[in-house]
Amino acid sequence: MEEQKRDGFGSRIGFILSAAGFSIGLGNVWRFPYLTSKFGGGAFVLAYVLICVFIGLPLFLGELSIGRRMKATPIVGFVREKKIGWSLIGWIGAIACIVLMAYYTVIIGWMVRYAVKALSGVFAGSTFEQTKVMFNDFMKNPFELIAYTVVVFAALGMAISRGVKEGVEKLCKWLLPILGVMIVTLAVRSLTLSPVEGVGKTAMDGLRWYLSPDFSQLGNPEVWLYALGQSFFSIGVGIATAVVYGSYRSDTDNMPKDAAMVVTMDTSFALIAGVVIFPALLVYGADPNSSGVGLVMEVMPVVFGKMPMGSFWASLFFILVAVAGYTSGLGYLEAPVACFADFFKVKRSKMTWIVVFIMFVLSLPCAYSLSEGHGWMSTYRVLGKSIFDFADYLSGNVMMPVDALLVSLYVSFVLKFKGYMEEANKGLSESHTWRVKDWWMPWVTYGLPVVLIVIMYRNVF
């Protein structure tokens, strides 16, 4: 079959926004703010930023550099270089994306459904018990869950089938600025909320709760482990997407600077998400220790239900979370589509819908596992976990860390630090500020593999 001309990003800003869109996801909204509040506020932020700089950024840059060096997706690229064993980096990353998307799209579907419901005023005056019942009733309806999941898959498939430049890049050039405007607008609204009679808390109390530093927490190993895990999964290493995105870059692009900008945008979004959430929680007397599904689907609807124009703000919030999930989903779908289209020499448009179909089929047991009383899938357990939770565990706690470790070992002992530095610095003068420096060598070569082994041990055991 004749070799197809490779697609790619049309501009530097297009790459940055697409990569940032991939990094900014659901975890920025419902996990990072909670961890910051729990583990010392500003002290956790400091730990997180340090880990992003010294662990997340070198790994992310390493994956981008591998992709740019090969000018191919990781499976085909390693085969071409006669390093067939290392093509596992591509296979594991692409399959991890498929497993992850089996449950991730279900969650995005929740956000779409709640954005629509919010406009109808359903949360006005609601209590925590009512929103909990509302969410549980939704979970018991697998047909509605699947319907919203289909909508998400269709929207993702239509974008990816159009290609990188016309699909992913064009959408992210619009969606990332919109995300920025939405989250800043919500943050301003949260900071300007008036105290409520009977509660006696101000928005500033919420901000202090969120960010006041407790530096004694920096001596707690858990703080560093949780910051490590959040950085690792938020930036999106170990999932093949960064390698694929890197393969679309030109040799004149400033990779270190672009990677740093992506990590900065991801971290900034997560920080601002906490400003949206905690002042509102404190002002309306909600539990600031809420996290995850309970925070977004049960607590926040009550908070918005008490606000003036609450239906509008609730809808804006859920649209924000849905769009953040969608832009991440573009990256999670792009990786397997690009890898398999290259390897099997199938047209991108055709491979897109093949991969979407596989993901959709796998999403069915994930959705049904949440619906009590709807067949064996709702009670079936894998390693003591529901099918939904097992998909999360397998992709996030096993496959992604293994893949990231393989990338780190490849950089350390095959590409070697000299090759890593030369590729990352390609096109940059010796005096350029944004360069990988020689003093990175001990850390990149030996430190990162050790840290990743620690993450794997902690996640699995």
Short mmCIF file of C-alpha atoms in Angstrom, two decimals:
data_model
loop_
_atom_site.label_atom_id
_atom_site.label_comp_id
_atom_site.label_asym_id
_atom_site.label_seq_id
_atom_site.Cartn_x
_atom_site.Cartn_y
_atom_site.Cartn_z
CA MET A 1 0.00 0.00 0.00
CA GLU A 2 1.29 3.47 -0.82
CA GLU A 3 2.66 5.43 2.15
CA GLN A 4 0.24 8.12 3.25
CA LYS A 5 1.53 11.61 3.88
CA ARG A 6 1.76 12.21 7.63
CA ASP A 7 -0.60 14.66 9.23
CA GLY A 8 0.67 17.09 11.83
CA PHE A 9 0.15 20.32 13.73
CA GLY A 10 -0.12 23.43 11.60
CA SER A 11 1.37 25.78 14.18
CA ARG A 12 3.27 25.92 17.45
CA ILE A 13 0.30 27.36 19.33
CA GLY A 14 -1.84 24.58 17.88
CA PHE A 15 0.46 21.98 19.41
CA ILE A 16 0.64 23.76 22.78
CA LEU A 17 -3.15 24.08 23.05
CA SER A 18 -3.71 20.49 21.89
CA ALA A 19 -1.17 19.10 24.35
CA ALA A 20 -2.55 21.28 27.15
CA GLY A 21 -6.05 20.12 26.26
CA PHE A 22 -4.86 16.53 26.62
CA SER A 23 -3.27 17.24 30.01
CA ILE A 24 -6.17 19.25 31.43
CA GLY A 25 -8.85 16.76 32.38
CA LEU A 26 -11.29 15.57 35.02
CA GLY A 27 -8.56 15.07 37.64
CA ASN A 28 -7.74 18.79 37.57
CA VAL A 29 -11.24 19.58 38.79
CA TRP A 30 -12.15 16.86 41.24
CA ARG A 31 -8.84 15.52 42.57
CA PHE A 32 -6.17 18.24 42.67
CA PRO A 33 -8.16 20.78 44.77
CA TYR A 34 -9.08 18.09 47.30
CA LEU A 35 -5.46 16.91 47.65
CA THR A 36 -4.30 20.52 48.06
CA SER A 37 -6.79 21.10 50.86
CA LYS A 38 -6.02 17.79 52.58
CA PHE A 39 -2.23 17.94 52.44
CA GLY A 40 -1.19 21.35 53.67
CA GLY A 41 -2.65 23.81 51.16
CA GLY A 42 0.17 25.90 49.74
CA ALA A 43 2.69 23.32 50.99
CA PHE A 44 1.12 20.67 48.74
CA VAL A 45 1.14 23.12 45.83
CA LEU A 46 4.88 23.65 46.40
CA ALA A 47 5.47 19.87 46.48
CA TYR A 48 3.37 19.43 43.35
CA VAL A 49 5.18 22.17 41.41
CA LEU A 50 8.59 20.75 42.36
CA ILE A 51 7.55 17.29 41.21
CA CYS A 52 6.11 18.67 37.96
CA VAL A 53 9.42 20.41 37.26
CA PHE A 54 11.79 17.59 38.24
CA ILE A 55 9.75 14.49 37.30
CA GLY A 56 6.75 15.32 35.12
CA LEU A 57 8.53 17.72 32.77
CA PRO A 58 11.60 15.52 32.03
CA LEU A 59 9.35 12.52 31.34
CA PHE A 60 6.96 14.51 29.16
CA LEU A 61 9.87 16.05 27.27
CA GLY A 62 11.41 12.59 26.89
CA GLU A 63 8.26 11.22 25.25
CA LEU A 64 7.96 14.22 22.94
CA SER A 65 11.64 13.86 21.99
CA ILE A 66 11.31 10.15 21.22
CA GLY A 67 8.37 10.90 18.94
CA ARG A 68 10.09 13.75 17.11
CA ARG A 69 13.29 11.74 16.67
CA MET A 70 11.45 8.80 15.05
CA LYS A 71 8.98 10.95 13.06
CA ALA A 72 6.59 8.05 13.54
CA THR A 73 4.17 6.63 16.07
CA PRO A 74 5.91 4.51 18.73
CA ILE A 75 4.97 1.06 17.40
CA VAL A 76 6.12 1.68 13.82
CA GLY A 77 9.01 3.92 14.85
CA PHE A 78 10.71 1.33 17.05
CA VAL A 79 10.13 -1.43 14.46
CA ARG A 80 11.79 0.76 11.79
CA GLU A 81 14.78 1.27 14.07
CA LYS A 82 14.99 -2.51 14.60
CA LYS A 83 14.20 -2.09 18.30
CA ILE A 84 11.08 -4.25 18.12
CA GLY A 85 11.01 -5.01 21.86
CA TRP A 86 10.74 -1.31 22.66
CA SER A 87 7.60 -1.09 20.50
CA LEU A 88 5.90 -2.28 23.70
CA ILE A 89 5.95 1.41 24.65
CA GLY A 90 3.47 2.02 21.84
CA TRP A 91 1.40 -1.13 22.34
CA ILE A 92 0.99 -0.69 26.10
CA GLY A 93 0.30 3.04 25.79
CA ALA A 94 -2.28 2.60 23.03
CA ILE A 95 -4.07 -0.25 24.82
CA ALA A 96 -4.00 1.74 28.08
CA CYS A 97 -5.81 4.55 26.24
CA ILE A 98 -8.49 2.11 25.08
CA VAL A 99 -9.01 0.70 28.58
CA LEU A 100 -9.05 4.18 30.10
CA MET A 101 -11.57 5.50 27.58
CA ALA A 102 -13.93 2.63 28.41
CA TYR A 103 -14.79 4.38 31.68
CA TYR A 104 -13.59 7.96 31.03
CA THR A 105 -16.20 8.58 28.33
CA VAL A 106 -18.91 7.36 30.70
CA ILE A 107 -17.86 10.08 33.18
CA ILE A 108 -17.81 12.76 30.45
CA GLY A 109 -21.35 11.62 29.63
CA TRP A 110 -22.35 12.32 33.24
CA MET A 111 -21.11 15.88 32.86
CA VAL A 112 -23.03 16.42 29.63
CA ARG A 113 -26.20 15.12 31.25
CA TYR A 114 -25.79 17.33 34.33
CA ALA A 115 -25.04 20.40 32.20
CA VAL A 116 -28.37 19.87 30.42
CA LYS A 117 -30.23 19.13 33.67
CA ALA A 118 -28.79 22.21 35.38
CA LEU A 119 -30.40 24.54 32.86
CA SER A 120 -33.82 23.17 33.80
CA GLY A 121 -33.33 24.39 37.39
CA VAL A 122 -33.41 20.88 38.84
CA PHE A 123 -30.77 21.72 41.48
CA ALA A 124 -32.54 24.81 42.86
CA GLY A 125 -33.08 24.40 46.60
CA SER A 126 -31.89 20.79 46.57
CA THR A 127 -30.38 19.07 49.61
CA PHE A 128 -27.38 16.75 49.77
CA GLU A 129 -29.73 13.79 50.24
CA GLN A 130 -31.71 14.77 47.14
CA THR A 131 -28.67 15.16 44.89
CA LYS A 132 -27.32 11.83 46.12
CA VAL A 133 -30.62 10.12 45.26
CA MET A 134 -30.65 11.94 41.90
CA PHE A 135 -27.19 10.66 41.03
CA ASN A 136 -27.94 7.12 42.23
CA ASP A 137 -31.12 7.04 40.14
CA PHE A 138 -29.09 8.11 37.10
CA MET A 139 -26.59 5.32 37.79
CA LYS A 140 -29.44 2.79 37.90
CA ASN A 141 -30.46 3.67 34.35
CA PRO A 142 -27.87 2.03 32.07
CA PHE A 143 -29.72 3.03 28.92
CA GLU A 144 -29.42 6.73 29.75
CA LEU A 145 -25.76 6.26 30.76
CA ILE A 146 -25.04 4.56 27.44
CA ALA A 147 -26.95 7.18 25.44
CA TYR A 148 -24.77 10.01 26.78
CA THR A 149 -21.65 7.87 26.29
CA VAL A 150 -22.61 7.39 22.63
CA VAL A 151 -22.90 11.17 22.23
CA VAL A 152 -19.38 11.61 23.65
CA PHE A 153 -17.88 8.90 21.44
CA ALA A 154 -19.56 10.36 18.35
CA ALA A 155 -18.17 13.84 19.09
CA LEU A 156 -14.67 12.46 19.67
CA GLY A 157 -14.77 10.21 16.61
CA MET A 158 -15.87 13.01 14.29
CA ALA A 159 -12.97 15.19 15.45
CA ILE A 160 -10.25 12.52 15.28
CA SER A 161 -11.39 11.22 11.88
CA ARG A 162 -10.72 14.69 10.43
CA GLY A 163 -7.04 14.47 11.31
CA VAL A 164 -4.62 16.25 13.62
CA LYS A 165 -4.59 19.67 11.94
CA GLU A 166 -8.24 19.82 10.90
CA GLY A 167 -9.63 17.94 13.88
CA VAL A 168 -7.64 18.01 17.13
CA GLU A 169 -5.75 21.27 16.55
CA LYS A 170 -8.65 23.26 15.15
CA LEU A 171 -10.95 22.24 18.01
CA CYS A 172 -8.38 22.88 20.75
CA LYS A 173 -7.61 26.34 19.36
CA TRP A 174 -11.23 27.18 20.16
CA LEU A 175 -11.91 25.04 23.21
CA LEU A 176 -8.84 25.86 25.33
CA PRO A 177 -9.42 29.65 25.28
CA ILE A 178 -13.11 28.99 26.04
CA LEU A 179 -12.07 26.74 28.95
CA GLY A 180 -9.81 29.52 30.23
CA VAL A 181 -12.60 32.11 30.09
CA MET A 182 -15.08 29.75 31.78
CA ILE A 183 -12.83 28.77 34.68
CA VAL A 184 -11.73 32.37 35.35
CA THR A 185 -15.39 33.51 35.23
CA LEU A 186 -16.40 30.79 37.70
CA ALA A 187 -13.45 31.65 39.96
CA VAL A 188 -14.42 35.33 40.03
CA ARG A 189 -18.03 34.38 40.83
CA SER A 190 -16.90 32.12 43.65
CA LEU A 191 -14.62 34.78 45.14
CA THR A 192 -17.39 37.40 45.10
CA LEU A 193 -20.06 35.31 46.88
CA SER A 194 -21.64 37.03 49.87
CA PRO A 195 -21.73 35.32 53.29
CA VAL A 196 -24.89 33.34 54.01
CA GLU A 197 -26.87 33.87 57.22
CA GLY A 198 -26.42 30.96 59.59
CA VAL A 199 -23.13 29.83 58.05
CA GLY A 200 -20.91 32.83 58.69
CA LYS A 201 -18.13 31.96 56.26
CA THR A 202 -16.74 34.23 53.55
CA ALA A 203 -15.17 33.44 50.19
CA MET A 204 -11.81 34.43 51.66
CA ASP A 205 -12.27 31.79 54.37
CA GLY A 206 -12.58 29.25 51.57
CA LEU A 207 -9.47 30.55 49.86
CA ARG A 208 -7.53 30.37 53.12
CA TRP A 209 -8.78 26.82 53.71
CA TYR A 210 -7.54 25.89 50.25
CA LEU A 211 -4.14 27.55 50.08
CA SER A 212 -2.91 28.42 53.60
CA PRO A 213 0.41 26.56 53.81
CA ASP A 214 1.08 23.98 56.50
CA PHE A 215 4.76 23.40 55.85
CA SER A 216 4.93 20.64 58.48
CA GLN A 217 3.15 18.49 55.88
CA LEU A 218 6.27 18.54 53.70
CA GLY A 219 7.75 16.02 56.13
CA ASN A 220 4.87 13.62 55.44
CA PRO A 221 5.87 11.06 52.74
CA GLU A 222 2.20 10.74 51.70
CA VAL A 223 2.19 14.36 50.54
CA TRP A 224 5.01 13.68 48.10
CA LEU A 225 3.53 10.37 46.94
CA TYR A 226 0.12 11.92 46.23
CA ALA A 227 1.72 14.93 44.55
CA LEU A 228 3.79 12.52 42.47
CA GLY A 229 0.73 10.52 41.43
CA GLN A 230 -1.29 13.62 40.58
CA SER A 231 1.53 15.11 38.52
CA PHE A 232 2.14 11.83 36.75
CA PHE A 233 -1.45 11.29 35.65
CA SER A 234 -2.37 14.92 35.06
CA ILE A 235 0.48 15.64 32.66
CA GLY A 236 -0.28 12.41 30.82
CA VAL A 237 2.95 10.45 30.58
CA GLY A 238 2.95 6.69 30.01
CA ILE A 239 0.01 6.75 27.62
CA ALA A 240 1.69 7.07 24.17
CA THR A 241 -0.06 10.36 23.37
CA ALA A 242 2.99 12.55 24.04
CA VAL A 243 5.13 10.31 21.80
CA VAL A 244 2.51 10.54 19.04
CA TYR A 245 2.18 14.33 19.43
CA GLY A 246 5.98 14.63 19.43
CA SER A 247 6.15 12.74 16.13
CA TYR A 248 4.21 15.60 14.51
CA ARG A 249 6.75 18.26 15.58
CA SER A 250 9.42 19.76 13.33
CA ASP A 251 13.15 19.83 14.12
CA THR A 252 13.06 23.61 14.55
CA ASP A 253 10.44 23.61 17.33
CA ASN A 254 11.56 24.61 20.83
CA MET A 255 10.59 21.42 22.64
CA PRO A 256 11.75 22.27 26.20
CA LYS A 257 9.90 25.61 26.17
CA ASP A 258 6.73 24.14 24.67
CA ALA A 259 6.73 21.25 27.16
CA ALA A 260 7.18 23.70 30.05
CA MET A 261 4.26 25.82 28.78
CA VAL A 262 1.99 22.76 28.62
CA VAL A 263 2.89 21.71 32.18
CA THR A 264 2.38 25.31 33.40
CA MET A 265 -1.07 25.57 31.78
CA ASP A 266 -2.11 22.21 33.26
CA THR A 267 -0.98 23.20 36.76
CA SER A 268 -2.58 26.66 36.53
CA PHE A 269 -5.93 25.17 35.51
CA ALA A 270 -5.86 22.79 38.48
CA LEU A 271 -5.04 25.63 40.91
CA ILE A 272 -7.84 27.84 39.58
CA ALA A 273 -10.28 24.91 39.82
CA GLY A 274 -9.71 24.96 43.57
CA VAL A 275 -10.53 28.69 43.63
CA VAL A 276 -13.82 27.85 41.92
CA ILE A 277 -14.70 25.13 44.40
CA PHE A 278 -13.55 25.96 47.94
CA PRO A 279 -14.86 29.50 48.45
CA ALA A 280 -18.29 28.32 47.26
CA LEU A 281 -18.20 25.25 49.53
CA LEU A 282 -17.33 27.28 52.63
CA VAL A 283 -19.81 30.10 51.94
CA TYR A 284 -22.72 27.66 51.64
CA GLY A 285 -21.69 25.37 54.49
CA ALA A 286 -20.76 22.33 52.42
CA ASP A 287 -18.08 19.84 53.43
CA PRO A 288 -14.70 21.10 52.12
CA ASN A 289 -13.28 17.58 52.46
CA SER A 290 -15.52 16.24 49.69
CA SER A 291 -13.72 14.78 46.69
CA GLY A 292 -14.14 12.92 43.43
CA VAL A 293 -17.58 11.86 42.28
CA GLY A 294 -19.21 12.96 45.53
CA LEU A 295 -17.82 16.49 45.20
CA VAL A 296 -18.81 17.09 41.58
CA MET A 297 -22.07 15.14 41.30
CA GLU A 298 -23.58 15.54 44.78
CA VAL A 299 -22.04 18.49 46.66
CA MET A 300 -21.55 21.11 43.93
CA PRO A 301 -25.17 20.84 42.63
CA VAL A 302 -26.41 21.77 46.13
CA VAL A 303 -23.98 24.70 46.29
CA PHE A 304 -25.11 26.01 42.90
CA GLY A 305 -28.74 25.45 43.87
CA LYS A 306 -28.31 28.05 46.64
CA MET A 307 -26.63 30.68 44.44
CA PRO A 308 -28.38 33.54 42.67
CA MET A 309 -28.66 32.46 39.00
CA GLY A 310 -27.56 29.03 40.22
CA SER A 311 -28.88 27.17 37.17
CA PHE A 312 -26.63 29.22 34.88
CA TRP A 313 -23.54 28.77 37.07
CA ALA A 314 -24.19 25.05 37.52
CA SER A 315 -24.57 24.55 33.79
CA LEU A 316 -21.38 26.54 33.12
CA PHE A 317 -19.51 24.42 35.68
CA PHE A 318 -20.61 21.11 34.18
CA ILE A 319 -19.91 22.34 30.64
CA LEU A 320 -16.42 23.30 31.87
CA VAL A 321 -15.79 19.81 33.27
CA ALA A 322 -17.27 18.13 30.18
CA VAL A 323 -15.10 20.18 27.81
CA ALA A 324 -11.98 19.48 29.92
CA GLY A 325 -12.80 15.78 29.74
CA TYR A 326 -13.46 16.02 26.00
CA THR A 327 -10.12 17.67 25.16
CA SER A 328 -8.34 14.98 27.18
CA GLY A 329 -10.40 12.38 25.35
CA LEU A 330 -9.10 13.71 22.03
CA GLY A 331 -5.56 12.84 23.14
CA TYR A 332 -6.57 9.45 24.51
CA LEU A 333 -8.26 8.57 21.21
CA GLU A 334 -5.54 10.05 18.98
CA ALA A 335 -2.83 7.74 20.37
CA PRO A 336 -4.38 4.35 19.50
CA VAL A 337 -5.85 5.61 16.22
CA ALA A 338 -2.49 6.97 15.02
CA CYS A 339 -0.53 3.94 16.27
CA PHE A 340 -2.83 1.33 14.75
CA ALA A 341 -3.42 3.23 11.49
CA ASP A 342 0.36 3.38 10.98
CA PHE A 343 0.99 -0.23 11.97
CA PHE A 344 -1.88 -1.87 10.09
CA LYS A 345 -1.65 0.60 7.17
CA VAL A 346 -5.33 1.49 7.40
CA LYS A 347 -6.79 4.90 6.56
CA ARG A 348 -7.05 7.14 9.59
CA SER A 349 -10.79 7.78 9.13
CA LYS A 350 -11.52 4.04 9.05
CA MET A 351 -9.26 3.24 12.02
CA THR A 352 -10.90 6.01 14.05
CA TRP A 353 -14.28 4.32 13.95
CA ILE A 354 -12.79 0.86 14.52
CA VAL A 355 -11.10 2.11 17.71
CA VAL A 356 -14.21 4.04 18.77
CA PHE A 357 -16.29 0.89 18.32
CA ILE A 358 -13.86 -1.16 20.45
CA MET A 359 -13.87 1.52 23.16
CA PHE A 360 -17.67 1.70 23.07
CA VAL A 361 -18.04 -2.08 23.43
CA LEU A 362 -15.70 -1.99 26.44
CA SER A 363 -17.63 0.95 27.92
CA LEU A 364 -20.84 -1.12 28.09
CA PRO A 365 -19.74 -3.34 31.00
CA CYS A 366 -18.30 -0.25 32.72
CA ALA A 367 -21.67 1.51 32.47
CA TYR A 368 -23.67 -1.59 33.45
CA SER A 369 -21.40 -2.25 36.43
CA LEU A 370 -22.69 1.01 37.95
CA SER A 371 -26.36 0.03 37.52
CA GLU A 372 -27.57 -2.03 40.46
CA GLY A 373 -30.08 -4.71 39.57
CA HIS A 374 -29.26 -4.75 35.84
CA GLY A 375 -27.70 -8.16 35.35
CA TRP A 376 -24.50 -9.89 36.43
CA MET A 377 -22.23 -7.02 35.40
CA SER A 378 -23.50 -4.87 38.27
CA THR A 379 -22.29 -7.44 40.84
CA TYR A 380 -19.26 -8.92 39.06
CA ARG A 381 -15.92 -8.15 40.70
CA VAL A 382 -12.36 -8.27 39.39
CA LEU A 383 -9.78 -8.27 42.20
CA GLY A 384 -12.57 -7.03 44.46
CA LYS A 385 -13.38 -4.08 42.20
CA SER A 386 -16.35 -3.29 39.97
CA ILE A 387 -15.65 -3.46 36.23
CA PHE A 388 -15.68 0.36 36.14
CA ASP A 389 -13.15 0.66 38.98
CA PHE A 390 -11.00 -2.16 37.60
CA ALA A 391 -10.68 -0.36 34.24
CA ASP A 392 -9.50 2.71 36.16
CA TYR A 393 -7.07 0.63 38.25
CA LEU A 394 -5.66 -1.34 35.30
CA SER A 395 -5.03 1.70 33.09
CA GLY A 396 -3.91 4.19 35.75
CA ASN A 397 -2.15 2.05 38.35
CA VAL A 398 -0.59 -0.64 36.18
CA MET A 399 -0.33 0.11 32.45
CA MET A 400 0.58 3.81 32.55
CA PRO A 401 3.36 3.44 35.17
CA VAL A 402 4.78 0.41 33.31
CA ASP A 403 4.78 2.37 30.05
CA ALA A 404 6.39 5.42 31.66
CA LEU A 405 9.06 3.18 33.21
CA LEU A 406 9.81 1.69 29.78
CA VAL A 407 10.15 5.21 28.34
CA SER A 408 12.50 6.17 31.17
CA LEU A 409 14.62 3.03 30.70
CA TYR A 410 14.78 3.61 26.95
CA VAL A 411 15.94 7.19 27.47
CA SER A 412 18.48 6.14 30.12
CA PHE A 413 20.08 3.11 28.51
CA VAL A 414 19.29 3.08 24.77
CA LEU A 415 18.89 6.68 23.64
CA LYS A 416 21.17 7.67 26.54
CA PHE A 417 21.28 11.11 28.07
CA LYS A 418 23.41 12.53 25.24
CA GLY A 419 20.79 11.50 22.66
CA TYR A 420 17.98 12.80 24.89
CA MET A 421 19.69 16.17 25.30
CA GLU A 422 20.59 16.48 21.60
CA GLU A 423 17.03 15.73 20.47
CA ALA A 424 15.38 17.99 23.04
CA ASN A 425 17.78 20.86 22.23
CA LYS A 426 17.68 20.40 18.45
CA GLY A 427 17.55 23.77 16.69
CA LEU A 428 18.47 25.74 19.84
CA SER A 429 21.69 27.74 20.23
CA GLU A 430 24.11 26.98 23.09
CA SER A 431 23.14 30.23 24.80
CA HIS A 432 19.39 29.59 24.59
CA THR A 433 17.58 29.75 27.94
CA TRP A 434 15.23 26.86 27.22
CA ARG A 435 17.72 24.00 26.94
CA VAL A 436 18.21 20.67 28.65
CA LYS A 437 21.41 21.09 30.67
CA ASP A 438 24.25 18.65 31.36
CA TRP A 439 23.42 18.62 35.07
CA TRP A 440 20.12 16.87 34.27
CA MET A 441 22.10 13.70 33.45
CA PRO A 442 22.21 11.88 36.85
CA TRP A 443 18.56 12.60 37.48
CA VAL A 444 17.23 11.62 34.05
CA THR A 445 19.46 8.53 33.81
CA TYR A 446 19.10 7.11 37.31
CA GLY A 447 16.65 9.15 39.39
CA LEU A 448 13.56 8.89 37.19
CA PRO A 449 13.61 5.08 36.79
CA VAL A 450 13.89 4.67 40.58
CA VAL A 451 10.99 7.07 41.19
CA LEU A 452 8.81 5.25 38.65
CA ILE A 453 9.54 1.88 40.28
CA VAL A 454 8.43 3.39 43.61
CA ILE A 455 5.18 4.62 41.99
CA MET A 456 4.50 1.18 40.51
CA TYR A 457 5.15 -0.56 43.83
CA ARG A 458 2.87 1.85 45.67
CA ASN A 459 0.08 1.62 43.09
CA VAL A 460 0.06 -2.17 42.82
CA PHE A 461 0.83 -3.13 46.43
#
